[in-house]
mmCIF file of C-alpha atoms and ligand atoms in Angstrom:
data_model
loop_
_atom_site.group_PDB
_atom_site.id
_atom_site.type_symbol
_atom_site.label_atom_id
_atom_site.label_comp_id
_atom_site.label_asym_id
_atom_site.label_seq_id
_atom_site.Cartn_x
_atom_site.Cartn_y
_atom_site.Cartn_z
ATOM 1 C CA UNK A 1 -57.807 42.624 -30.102
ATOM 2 C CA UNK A 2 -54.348 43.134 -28.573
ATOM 3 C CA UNK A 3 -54.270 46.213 -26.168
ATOM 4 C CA UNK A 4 -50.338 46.201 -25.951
ATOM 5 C CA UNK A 5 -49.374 48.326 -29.584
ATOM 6 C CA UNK A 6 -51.244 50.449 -31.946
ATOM 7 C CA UNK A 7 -54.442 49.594 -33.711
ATOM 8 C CA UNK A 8 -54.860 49.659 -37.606
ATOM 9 C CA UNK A 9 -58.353 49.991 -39.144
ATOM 10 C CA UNK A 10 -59.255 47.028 -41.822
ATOM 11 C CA UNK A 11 -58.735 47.494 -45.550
ATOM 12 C CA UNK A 12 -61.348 47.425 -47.781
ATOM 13 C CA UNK A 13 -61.103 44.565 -50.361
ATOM 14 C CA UNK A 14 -60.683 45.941 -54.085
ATOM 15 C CA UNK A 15 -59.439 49.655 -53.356
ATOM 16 C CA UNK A 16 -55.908 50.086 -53.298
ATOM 17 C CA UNK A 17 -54.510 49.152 -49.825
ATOM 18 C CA UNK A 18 -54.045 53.277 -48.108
ATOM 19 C CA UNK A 19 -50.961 53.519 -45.611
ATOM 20 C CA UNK A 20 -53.440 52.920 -41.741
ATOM 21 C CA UNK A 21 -53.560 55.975 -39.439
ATOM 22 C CA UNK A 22 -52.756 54.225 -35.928
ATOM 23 C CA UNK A 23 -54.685 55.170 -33.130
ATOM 24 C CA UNK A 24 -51.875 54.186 -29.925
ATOM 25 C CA UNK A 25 -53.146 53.067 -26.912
ATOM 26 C CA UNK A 26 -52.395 55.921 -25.507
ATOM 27 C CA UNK A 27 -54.816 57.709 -27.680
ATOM 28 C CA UNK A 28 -57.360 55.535 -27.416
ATOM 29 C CA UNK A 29 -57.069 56.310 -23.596
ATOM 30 C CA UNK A 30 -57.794 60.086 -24.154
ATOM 31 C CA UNK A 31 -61.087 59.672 -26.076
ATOM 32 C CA UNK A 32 -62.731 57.242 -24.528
ATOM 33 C CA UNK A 33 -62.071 59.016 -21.246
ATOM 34 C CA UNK A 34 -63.398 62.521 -22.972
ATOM 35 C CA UNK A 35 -66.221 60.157 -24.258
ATOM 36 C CA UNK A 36 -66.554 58.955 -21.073
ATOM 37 C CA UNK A 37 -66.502 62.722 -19.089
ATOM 38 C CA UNK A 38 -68.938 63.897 -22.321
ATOM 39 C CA UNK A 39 -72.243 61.740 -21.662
ATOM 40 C CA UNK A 40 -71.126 58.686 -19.399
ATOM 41 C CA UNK A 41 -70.812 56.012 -21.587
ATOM 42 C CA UNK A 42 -67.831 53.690 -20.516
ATOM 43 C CA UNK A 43 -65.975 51.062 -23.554
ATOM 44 C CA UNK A 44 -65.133 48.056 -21.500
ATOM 45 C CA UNK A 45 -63.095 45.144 -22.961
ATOM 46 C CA UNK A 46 -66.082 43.872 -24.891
ATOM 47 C CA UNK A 47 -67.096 47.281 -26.449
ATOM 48 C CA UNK A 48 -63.624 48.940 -27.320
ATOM 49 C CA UNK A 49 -63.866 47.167 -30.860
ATOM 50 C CA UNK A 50 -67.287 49.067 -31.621
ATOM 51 C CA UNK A 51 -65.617 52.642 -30.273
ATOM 52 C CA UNK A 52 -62.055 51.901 -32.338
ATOM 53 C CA UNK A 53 -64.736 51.348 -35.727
ATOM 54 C CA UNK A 54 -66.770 54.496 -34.972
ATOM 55 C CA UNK A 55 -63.145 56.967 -34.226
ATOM 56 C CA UNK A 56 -61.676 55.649 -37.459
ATOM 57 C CA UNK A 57 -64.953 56.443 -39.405
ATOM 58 C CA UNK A 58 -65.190 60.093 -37.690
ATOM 59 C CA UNK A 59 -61.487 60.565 -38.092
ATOM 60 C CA UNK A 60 -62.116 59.928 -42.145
ATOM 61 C CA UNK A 61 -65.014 61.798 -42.477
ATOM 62 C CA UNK A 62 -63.076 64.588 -40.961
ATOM 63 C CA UNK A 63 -59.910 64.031 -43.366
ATOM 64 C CA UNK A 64 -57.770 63.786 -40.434
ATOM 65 C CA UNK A 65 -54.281 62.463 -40.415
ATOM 66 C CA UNK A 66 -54.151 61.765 -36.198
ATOM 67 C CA UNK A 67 -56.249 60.665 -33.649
ATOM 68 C CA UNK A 68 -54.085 63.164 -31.268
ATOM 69 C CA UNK A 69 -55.022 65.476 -34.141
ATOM 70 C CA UNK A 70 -58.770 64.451 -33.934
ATOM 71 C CA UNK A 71 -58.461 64.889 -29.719
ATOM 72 C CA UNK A 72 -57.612 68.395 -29.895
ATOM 73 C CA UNK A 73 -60.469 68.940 -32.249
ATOM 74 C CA UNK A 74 -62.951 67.427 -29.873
ATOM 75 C CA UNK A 75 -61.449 69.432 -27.099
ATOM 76 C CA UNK A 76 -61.294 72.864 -28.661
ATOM 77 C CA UNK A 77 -64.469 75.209 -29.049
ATOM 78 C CA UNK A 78 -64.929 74.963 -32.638
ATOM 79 C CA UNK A 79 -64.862 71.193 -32.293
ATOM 80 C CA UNK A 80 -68.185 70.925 -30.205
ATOM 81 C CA UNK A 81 -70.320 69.830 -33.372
ATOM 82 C CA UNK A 82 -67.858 67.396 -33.950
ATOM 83 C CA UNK A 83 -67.994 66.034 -30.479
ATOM 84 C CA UNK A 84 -71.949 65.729 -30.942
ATOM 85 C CA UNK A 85 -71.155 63.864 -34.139
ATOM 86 C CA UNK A 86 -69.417 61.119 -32.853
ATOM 87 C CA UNK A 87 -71.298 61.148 -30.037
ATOM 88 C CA UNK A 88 -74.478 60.482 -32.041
ATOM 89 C CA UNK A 89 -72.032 57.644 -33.991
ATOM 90 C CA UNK A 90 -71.621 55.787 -30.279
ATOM 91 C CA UNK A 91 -75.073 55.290 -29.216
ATOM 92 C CA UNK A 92 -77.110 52.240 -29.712
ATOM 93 C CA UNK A 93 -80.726 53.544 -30.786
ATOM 94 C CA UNK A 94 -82.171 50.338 -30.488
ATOM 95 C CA UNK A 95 -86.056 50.459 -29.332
ATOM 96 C CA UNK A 96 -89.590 49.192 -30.242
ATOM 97 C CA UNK A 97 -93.295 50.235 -29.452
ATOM 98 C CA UNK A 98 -94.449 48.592 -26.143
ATOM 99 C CA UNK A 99 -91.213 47.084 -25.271
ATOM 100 C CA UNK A 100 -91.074 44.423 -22.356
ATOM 101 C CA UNK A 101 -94.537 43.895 -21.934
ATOM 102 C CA UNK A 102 -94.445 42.622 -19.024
ATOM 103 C CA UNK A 103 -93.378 45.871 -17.289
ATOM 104 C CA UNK A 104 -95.988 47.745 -18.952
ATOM 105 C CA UNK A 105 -98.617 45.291 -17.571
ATOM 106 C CA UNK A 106 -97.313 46.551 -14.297
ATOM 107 C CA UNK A 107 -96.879 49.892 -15.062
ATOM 108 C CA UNK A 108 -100.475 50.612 -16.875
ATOM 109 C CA UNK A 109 -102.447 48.114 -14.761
ATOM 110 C CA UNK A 110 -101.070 48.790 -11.290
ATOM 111 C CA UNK A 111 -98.713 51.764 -10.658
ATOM 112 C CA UNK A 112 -100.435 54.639 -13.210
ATOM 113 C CA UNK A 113 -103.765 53.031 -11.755
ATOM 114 C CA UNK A 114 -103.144 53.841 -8.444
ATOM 115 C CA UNK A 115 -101.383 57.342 -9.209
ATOM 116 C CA UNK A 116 -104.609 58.370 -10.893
ATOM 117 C CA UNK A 117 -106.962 57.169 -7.993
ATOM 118 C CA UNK A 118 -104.200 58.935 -5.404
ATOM 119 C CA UNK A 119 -104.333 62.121 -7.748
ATOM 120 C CA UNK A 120 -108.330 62.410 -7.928
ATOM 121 C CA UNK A 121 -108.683 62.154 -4.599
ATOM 122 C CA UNK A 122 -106.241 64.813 -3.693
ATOM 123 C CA UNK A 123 -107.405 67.284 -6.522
ATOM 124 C CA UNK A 124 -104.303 67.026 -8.460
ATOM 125 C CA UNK A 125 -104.975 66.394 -12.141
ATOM 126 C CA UNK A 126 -101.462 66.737 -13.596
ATOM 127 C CA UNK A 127 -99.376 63.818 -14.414
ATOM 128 C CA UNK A 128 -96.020 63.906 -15.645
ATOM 129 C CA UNK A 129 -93.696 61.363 -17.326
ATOM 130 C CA UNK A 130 -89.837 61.049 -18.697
ATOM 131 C CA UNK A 131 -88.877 58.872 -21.215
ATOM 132 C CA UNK A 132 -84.808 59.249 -20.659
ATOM 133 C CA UNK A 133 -83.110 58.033 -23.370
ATOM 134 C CA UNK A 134 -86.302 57.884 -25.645
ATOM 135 C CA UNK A 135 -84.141 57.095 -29.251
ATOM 136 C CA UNK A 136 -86.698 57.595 -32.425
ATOM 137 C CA UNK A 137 -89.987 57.560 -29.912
ATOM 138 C CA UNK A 138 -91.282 54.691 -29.768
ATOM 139 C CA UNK A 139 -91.006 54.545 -26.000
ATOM 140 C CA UNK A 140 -92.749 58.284 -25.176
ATOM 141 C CA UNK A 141 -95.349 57.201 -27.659
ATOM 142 C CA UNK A 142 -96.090 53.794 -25.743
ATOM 143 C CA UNK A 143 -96.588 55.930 -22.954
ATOM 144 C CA UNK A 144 -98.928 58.563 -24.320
ATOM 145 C CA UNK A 145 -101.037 55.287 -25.996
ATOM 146 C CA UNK A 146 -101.018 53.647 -22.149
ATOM 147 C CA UNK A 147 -101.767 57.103 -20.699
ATOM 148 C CA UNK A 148 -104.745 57.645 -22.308
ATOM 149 C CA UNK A 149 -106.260 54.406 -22.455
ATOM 150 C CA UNK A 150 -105.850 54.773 -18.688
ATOM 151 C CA UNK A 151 -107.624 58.397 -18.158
ATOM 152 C CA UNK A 152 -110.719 57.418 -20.849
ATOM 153 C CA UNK A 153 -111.188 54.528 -19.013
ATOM 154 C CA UNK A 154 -110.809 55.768 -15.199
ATOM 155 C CA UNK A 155 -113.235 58.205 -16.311
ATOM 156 C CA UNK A 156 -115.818 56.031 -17.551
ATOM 157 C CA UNK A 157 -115.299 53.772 -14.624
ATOM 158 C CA UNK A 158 -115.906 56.885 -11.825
ATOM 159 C CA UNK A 159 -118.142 59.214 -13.814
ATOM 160 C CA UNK A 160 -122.045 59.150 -13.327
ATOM 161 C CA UNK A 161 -123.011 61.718 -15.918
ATOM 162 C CA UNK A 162 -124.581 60.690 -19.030
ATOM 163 C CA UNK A 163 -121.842 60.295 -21.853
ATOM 164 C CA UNK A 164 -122.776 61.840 -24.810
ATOM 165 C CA UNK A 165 -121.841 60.252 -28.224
ATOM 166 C CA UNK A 166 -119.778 62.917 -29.153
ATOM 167 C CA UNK A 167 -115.914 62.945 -29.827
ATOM 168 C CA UNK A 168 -113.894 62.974 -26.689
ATOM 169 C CA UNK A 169 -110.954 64.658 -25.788
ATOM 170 C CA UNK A 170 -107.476 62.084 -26.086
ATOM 171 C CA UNK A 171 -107.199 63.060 -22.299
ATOM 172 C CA UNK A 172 -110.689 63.776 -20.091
ATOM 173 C CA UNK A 173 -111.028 66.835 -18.759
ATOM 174 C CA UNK A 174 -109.439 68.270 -16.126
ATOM 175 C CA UNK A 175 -106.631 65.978 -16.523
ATOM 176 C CA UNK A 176 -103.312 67.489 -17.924
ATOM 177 C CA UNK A 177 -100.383 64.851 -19.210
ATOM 178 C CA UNK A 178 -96.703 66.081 -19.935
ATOM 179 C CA UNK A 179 -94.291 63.317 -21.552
ATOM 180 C CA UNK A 180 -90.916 64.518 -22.011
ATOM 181 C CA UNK A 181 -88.889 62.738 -24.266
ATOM 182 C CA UNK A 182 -84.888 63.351 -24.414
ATOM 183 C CA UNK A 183 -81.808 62.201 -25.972
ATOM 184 C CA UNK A 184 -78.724 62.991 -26.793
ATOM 185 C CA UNK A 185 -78.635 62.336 -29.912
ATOM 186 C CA UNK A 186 -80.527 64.851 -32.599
ATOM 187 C CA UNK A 187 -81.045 62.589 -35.927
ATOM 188 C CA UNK A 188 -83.100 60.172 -33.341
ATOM 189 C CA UNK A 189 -84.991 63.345 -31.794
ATOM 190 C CA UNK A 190 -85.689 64.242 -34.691
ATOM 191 C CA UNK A 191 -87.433 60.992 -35.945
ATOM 192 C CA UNK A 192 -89.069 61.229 -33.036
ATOM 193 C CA UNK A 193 -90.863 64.272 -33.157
ATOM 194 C CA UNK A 194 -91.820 63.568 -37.150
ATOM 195 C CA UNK A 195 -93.706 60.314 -35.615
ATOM 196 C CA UNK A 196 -93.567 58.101 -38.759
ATOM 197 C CA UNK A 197 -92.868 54.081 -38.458
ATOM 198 C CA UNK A 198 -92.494 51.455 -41.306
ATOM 199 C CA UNK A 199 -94.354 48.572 -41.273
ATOM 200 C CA UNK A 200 -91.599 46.489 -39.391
ATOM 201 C CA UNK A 201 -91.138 49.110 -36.407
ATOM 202 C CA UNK A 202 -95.382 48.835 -36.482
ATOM 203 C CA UNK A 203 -94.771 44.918 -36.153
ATOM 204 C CA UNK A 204 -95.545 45.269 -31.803
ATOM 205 C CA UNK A 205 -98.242 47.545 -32.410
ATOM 206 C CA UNK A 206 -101.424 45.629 -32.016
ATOM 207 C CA UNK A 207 -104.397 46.358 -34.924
ATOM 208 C CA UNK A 208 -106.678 48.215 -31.947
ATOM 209 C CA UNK A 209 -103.814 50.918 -31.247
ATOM 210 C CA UNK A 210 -103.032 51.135 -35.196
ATOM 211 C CA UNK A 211 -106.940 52.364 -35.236
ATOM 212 C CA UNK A 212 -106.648 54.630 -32.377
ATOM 213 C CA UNK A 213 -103.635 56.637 -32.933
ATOM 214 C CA UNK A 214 -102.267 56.198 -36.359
ATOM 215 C CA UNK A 215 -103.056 57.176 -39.739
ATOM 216 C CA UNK A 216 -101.767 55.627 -42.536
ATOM 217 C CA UNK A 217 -99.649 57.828 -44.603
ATOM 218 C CA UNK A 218 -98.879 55.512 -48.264
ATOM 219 C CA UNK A 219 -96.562 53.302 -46.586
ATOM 220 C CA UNK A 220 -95.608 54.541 -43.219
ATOM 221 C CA UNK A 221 -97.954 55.044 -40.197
ATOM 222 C CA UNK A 222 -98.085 58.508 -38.683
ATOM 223 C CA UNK A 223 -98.875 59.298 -35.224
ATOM 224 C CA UNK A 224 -101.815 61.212 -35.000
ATOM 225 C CA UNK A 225 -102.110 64.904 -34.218
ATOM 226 C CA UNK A 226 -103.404 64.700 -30.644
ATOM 227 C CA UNK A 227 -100.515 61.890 -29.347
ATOM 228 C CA UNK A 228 -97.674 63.909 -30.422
ATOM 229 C CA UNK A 229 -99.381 67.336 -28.573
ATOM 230 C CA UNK A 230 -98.672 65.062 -25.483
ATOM 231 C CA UNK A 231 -94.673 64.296 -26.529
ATOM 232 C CA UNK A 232 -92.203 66.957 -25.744
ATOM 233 C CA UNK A 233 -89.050 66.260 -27.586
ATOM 234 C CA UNK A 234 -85.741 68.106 -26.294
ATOM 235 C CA UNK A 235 -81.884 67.107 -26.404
ATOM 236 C CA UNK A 236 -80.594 66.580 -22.949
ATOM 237 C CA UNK A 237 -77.629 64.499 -21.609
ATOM 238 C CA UNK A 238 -77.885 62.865 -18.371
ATOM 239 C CA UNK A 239 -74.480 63.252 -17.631
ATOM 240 C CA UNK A 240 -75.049 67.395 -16.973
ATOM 241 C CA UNK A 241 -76.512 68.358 -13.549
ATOM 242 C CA UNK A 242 -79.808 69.797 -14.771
ATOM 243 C CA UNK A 243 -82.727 67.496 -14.889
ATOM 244 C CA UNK A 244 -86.943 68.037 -15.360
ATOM 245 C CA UNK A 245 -88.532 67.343 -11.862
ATOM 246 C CA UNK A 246 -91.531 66.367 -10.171
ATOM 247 C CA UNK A 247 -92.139 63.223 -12.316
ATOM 248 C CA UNK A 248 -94.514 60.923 -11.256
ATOM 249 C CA UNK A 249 -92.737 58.013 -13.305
ATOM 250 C CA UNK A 250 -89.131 58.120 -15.082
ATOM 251 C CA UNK A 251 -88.706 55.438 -18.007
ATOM 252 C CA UNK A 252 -84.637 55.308 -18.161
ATOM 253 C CA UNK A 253 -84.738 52.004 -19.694
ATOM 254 C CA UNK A 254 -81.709 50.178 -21.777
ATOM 255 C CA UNK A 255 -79.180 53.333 -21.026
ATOM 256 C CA UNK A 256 -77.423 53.009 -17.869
ATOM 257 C CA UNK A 257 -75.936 49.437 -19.325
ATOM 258 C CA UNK A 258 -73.669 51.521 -21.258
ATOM 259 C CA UNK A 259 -72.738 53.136 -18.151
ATOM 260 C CA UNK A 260 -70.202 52.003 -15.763
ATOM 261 C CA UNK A 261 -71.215 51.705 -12.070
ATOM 262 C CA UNK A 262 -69.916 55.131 -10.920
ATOM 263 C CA UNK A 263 -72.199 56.878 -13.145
ATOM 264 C CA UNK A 264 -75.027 54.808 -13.275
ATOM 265 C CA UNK A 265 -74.903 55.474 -9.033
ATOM 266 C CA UNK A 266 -74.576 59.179 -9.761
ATOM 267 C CA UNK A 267 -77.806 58.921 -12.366
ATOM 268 C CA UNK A 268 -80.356 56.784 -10.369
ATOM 269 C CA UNK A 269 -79.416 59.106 -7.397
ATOM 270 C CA UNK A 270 -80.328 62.235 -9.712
ATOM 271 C CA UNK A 271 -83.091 60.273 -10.756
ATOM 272 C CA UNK A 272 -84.262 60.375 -7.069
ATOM 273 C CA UNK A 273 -84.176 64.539 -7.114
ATOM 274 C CA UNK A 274 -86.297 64.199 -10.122
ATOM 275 C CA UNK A 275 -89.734 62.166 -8.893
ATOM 276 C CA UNK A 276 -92.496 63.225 -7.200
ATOM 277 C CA UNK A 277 -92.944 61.984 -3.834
ATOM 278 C CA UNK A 278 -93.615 58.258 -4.037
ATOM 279 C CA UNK A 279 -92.968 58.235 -7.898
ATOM 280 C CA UNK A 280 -91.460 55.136 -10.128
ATOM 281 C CA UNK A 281 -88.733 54.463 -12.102
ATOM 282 C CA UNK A 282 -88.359 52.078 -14.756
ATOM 283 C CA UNK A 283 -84.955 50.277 -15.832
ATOM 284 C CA UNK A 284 -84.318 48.004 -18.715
ATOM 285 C CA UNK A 285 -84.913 44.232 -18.171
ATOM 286 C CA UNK A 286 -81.188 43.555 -18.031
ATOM 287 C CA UNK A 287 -80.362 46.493 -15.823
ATOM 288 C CA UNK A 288 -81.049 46.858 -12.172
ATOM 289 C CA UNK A 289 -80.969 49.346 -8.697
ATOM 290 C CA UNK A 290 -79.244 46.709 -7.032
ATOM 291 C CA UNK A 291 -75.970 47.883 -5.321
ATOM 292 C CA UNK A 292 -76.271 51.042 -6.406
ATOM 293 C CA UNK A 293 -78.414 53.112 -4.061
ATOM 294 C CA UNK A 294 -81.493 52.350 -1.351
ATOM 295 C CA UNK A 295 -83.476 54.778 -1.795
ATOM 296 C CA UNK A 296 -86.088 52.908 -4.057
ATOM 297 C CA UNK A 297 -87.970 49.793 -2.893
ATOM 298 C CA UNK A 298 -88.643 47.404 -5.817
ATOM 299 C CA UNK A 299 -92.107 46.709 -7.051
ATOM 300 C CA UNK A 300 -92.141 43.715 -8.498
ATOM 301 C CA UNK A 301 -95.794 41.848 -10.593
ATOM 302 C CA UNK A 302 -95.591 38.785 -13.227
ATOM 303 C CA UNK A 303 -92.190 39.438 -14.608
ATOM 304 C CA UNK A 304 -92.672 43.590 -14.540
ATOM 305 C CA UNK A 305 -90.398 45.302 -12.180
ATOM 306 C CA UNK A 306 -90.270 48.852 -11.072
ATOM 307 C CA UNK A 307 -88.466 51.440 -8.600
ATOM 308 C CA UNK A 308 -90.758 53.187 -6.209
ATOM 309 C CA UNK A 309 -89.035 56.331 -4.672
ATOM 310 C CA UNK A 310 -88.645 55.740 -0.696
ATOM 311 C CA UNK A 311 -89.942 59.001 1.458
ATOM 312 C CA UNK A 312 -86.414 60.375 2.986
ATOM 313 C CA UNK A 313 -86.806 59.872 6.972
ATOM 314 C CA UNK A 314 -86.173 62.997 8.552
HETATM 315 C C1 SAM B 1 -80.927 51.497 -26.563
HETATM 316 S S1 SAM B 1 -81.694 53.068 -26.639
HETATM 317 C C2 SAM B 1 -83.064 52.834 -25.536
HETATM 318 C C3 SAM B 1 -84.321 53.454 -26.046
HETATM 319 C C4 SAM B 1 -85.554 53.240 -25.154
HETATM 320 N N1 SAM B 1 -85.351 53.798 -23.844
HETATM 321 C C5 SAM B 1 -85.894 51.779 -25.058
HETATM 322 O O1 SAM B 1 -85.640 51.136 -24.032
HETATM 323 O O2 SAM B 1 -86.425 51.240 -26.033
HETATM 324 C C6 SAM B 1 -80.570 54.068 -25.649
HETATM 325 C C7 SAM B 1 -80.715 55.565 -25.901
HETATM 326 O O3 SAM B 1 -80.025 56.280 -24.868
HETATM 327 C C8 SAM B 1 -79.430 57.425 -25.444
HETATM 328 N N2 SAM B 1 -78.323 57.910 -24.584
HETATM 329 C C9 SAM B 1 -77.109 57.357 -24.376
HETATM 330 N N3 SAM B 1 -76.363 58.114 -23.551
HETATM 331 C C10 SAM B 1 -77.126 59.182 -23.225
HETATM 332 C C11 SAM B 1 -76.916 60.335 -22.406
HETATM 333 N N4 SAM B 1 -75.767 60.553 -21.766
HETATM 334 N N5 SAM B 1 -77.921 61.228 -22.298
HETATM 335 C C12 SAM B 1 -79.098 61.043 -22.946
HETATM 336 N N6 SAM B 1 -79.359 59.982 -23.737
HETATM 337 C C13 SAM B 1 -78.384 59.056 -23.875
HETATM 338 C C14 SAM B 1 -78.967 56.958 -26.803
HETATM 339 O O4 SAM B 1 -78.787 58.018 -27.722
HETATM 340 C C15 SAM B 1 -80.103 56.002 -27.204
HETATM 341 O O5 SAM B 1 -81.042 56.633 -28.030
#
């Protein structure tokens, strides 16, 4: 794509050939900065294609006849639903049930381990977990599956007491889990919090979690009652300054790569504010700390790599 005049949308084959609305460079400039300033994603080189498709299908919808025309929209109060809209149109909601495996491993078989065993021994039964950027769920849900696996089975492992064939609580008793799952973008919060998955977004789901916490609803698999209690759905943009603290992990994993480096410093840093003492944070397998701040050490088992906070010397 040339970047030195204006840029015309394609024609669709068969319909009479309408006269292109031409978004200037100069244009161009002003949303993706406002984009940008919005929620932190940055269009490089490689990307500007997929943001030029997504303004010229907003700037229809909206029976516009400018992109300056569109700007001021964006930028004036009545325009904030608008601004979500194409928002929503520039993520990439790409995710699957227990995604990188190998990270999990570490995660469920080493880190949450070793926070439950720290926890017990200090009297502290609460844990607490982020999914940042969670898309339609399947991340959160991962979580609340690994989560409880882990607490049935540390309490089998350390309790003397007769167990009584009787039902059992998704999470022992006196253990407490919070998993709060956030996006910016509603339609995938939404899907989230309904819990339903096809057959294909099922296909990394192994048959023994299917049994455990799914039912089958005709064709679609619903996550049962108790997971979802342990989900907390809510709309929240990492770009703003507020964040949920005191997590003991923080899954932010395959969202800073749309990021440029200046805000993906300013998020792992905000990140930091946000853990427990000693908690982890999790990045996507093509993203990394590196560069960007030192105060996480890297934990790093078969493949799996994680982000241990670093206590601040005084
Ligand atoms: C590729 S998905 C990753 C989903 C999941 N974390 C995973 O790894 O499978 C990226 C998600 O980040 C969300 N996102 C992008 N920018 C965001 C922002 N500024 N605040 C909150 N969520 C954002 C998108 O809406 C999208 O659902």
């Amino acid at each position: 794509m040339s970047h030195g005049g204006p840029i015309h949308p394609m024609s669709t084959p068969g319909l009479a050939p309408t006269p292109p609305i031409q978004l200037t460079e100069a244009e161009l400039k002003l949303l993706q900065v406002l984009v940008y300033q919005e929620c932190g994603m940055h269009f490089d080189a490689r990307r500007t294609h997929f943001l030029q498709d997504r303004l010229h299908r907003r700037l229809k919808e909206c029976q516009m006849d400018s992109f300056y025309s569109y700007y001021r929209l964006l930028i004036s109060e009545g325009g904030r639903q608008e601004l979500a809209q194409l928002l929503e149109n520039l993520t990439v909601n790409e995710t699957s049930f227990f995604r990188n495996k190998a990270q999990l491993d570490l995660f469920q078989k080493h880190l949450l381990d070793e926070v439950i065993r720290r926890k017990q021994e200090t009297g502290d039964f609460s844990l607490r977990f982020w999914s940042a950027g969670c898309s339609t769920g399947q991340e959160p849900y991962t979580l609340a599956m690994l989560v409880a696996d882990s607490l049935a089975y540390h309490q089998m492992r350390t309790s003397s007491a007769i167990q009584l064939p009787v039902p059992k609580p998704l999470i022992p008793h006196p253990w407490k889990v919070e998993i709060m799952a956030s996006d910016i973008n509603y339609t995938v919060l939404r899907t989230g919090q309904e819990g339903m998955y096809t057959e294909n977004q099922m296909l990394s789901v192994d048959y023994t979690y299917r049994l455990r916490y799914f039912d089958k609803l005709g064709e679609r698999y619903a996550v049962k009652k108790a997971v979802k209690e342990l989900v907390h759905f809510d709309f929240h943009n990492l770009k703003t300054e507020y964040l949920p603290q005191r997590n003991d992990f923080i899954f932010c994993r395959n969202v800073m790569m749309y990021f440029d480096q200046a805000e993906q410093k300013r998020l792992v840093t905000k990140f930091a504010k946000c853990l427990a003492p000693s908690g982890y944070l999790f990045v996507g397998h093509a993203e990394s700390l590196l560069g960007l701040t030192e105060q996480y050490s890297m934990v790093y088992r078969n493949s799996g790599t994680a982000y241990q906070l670093v206590a601040e010397v005084e």
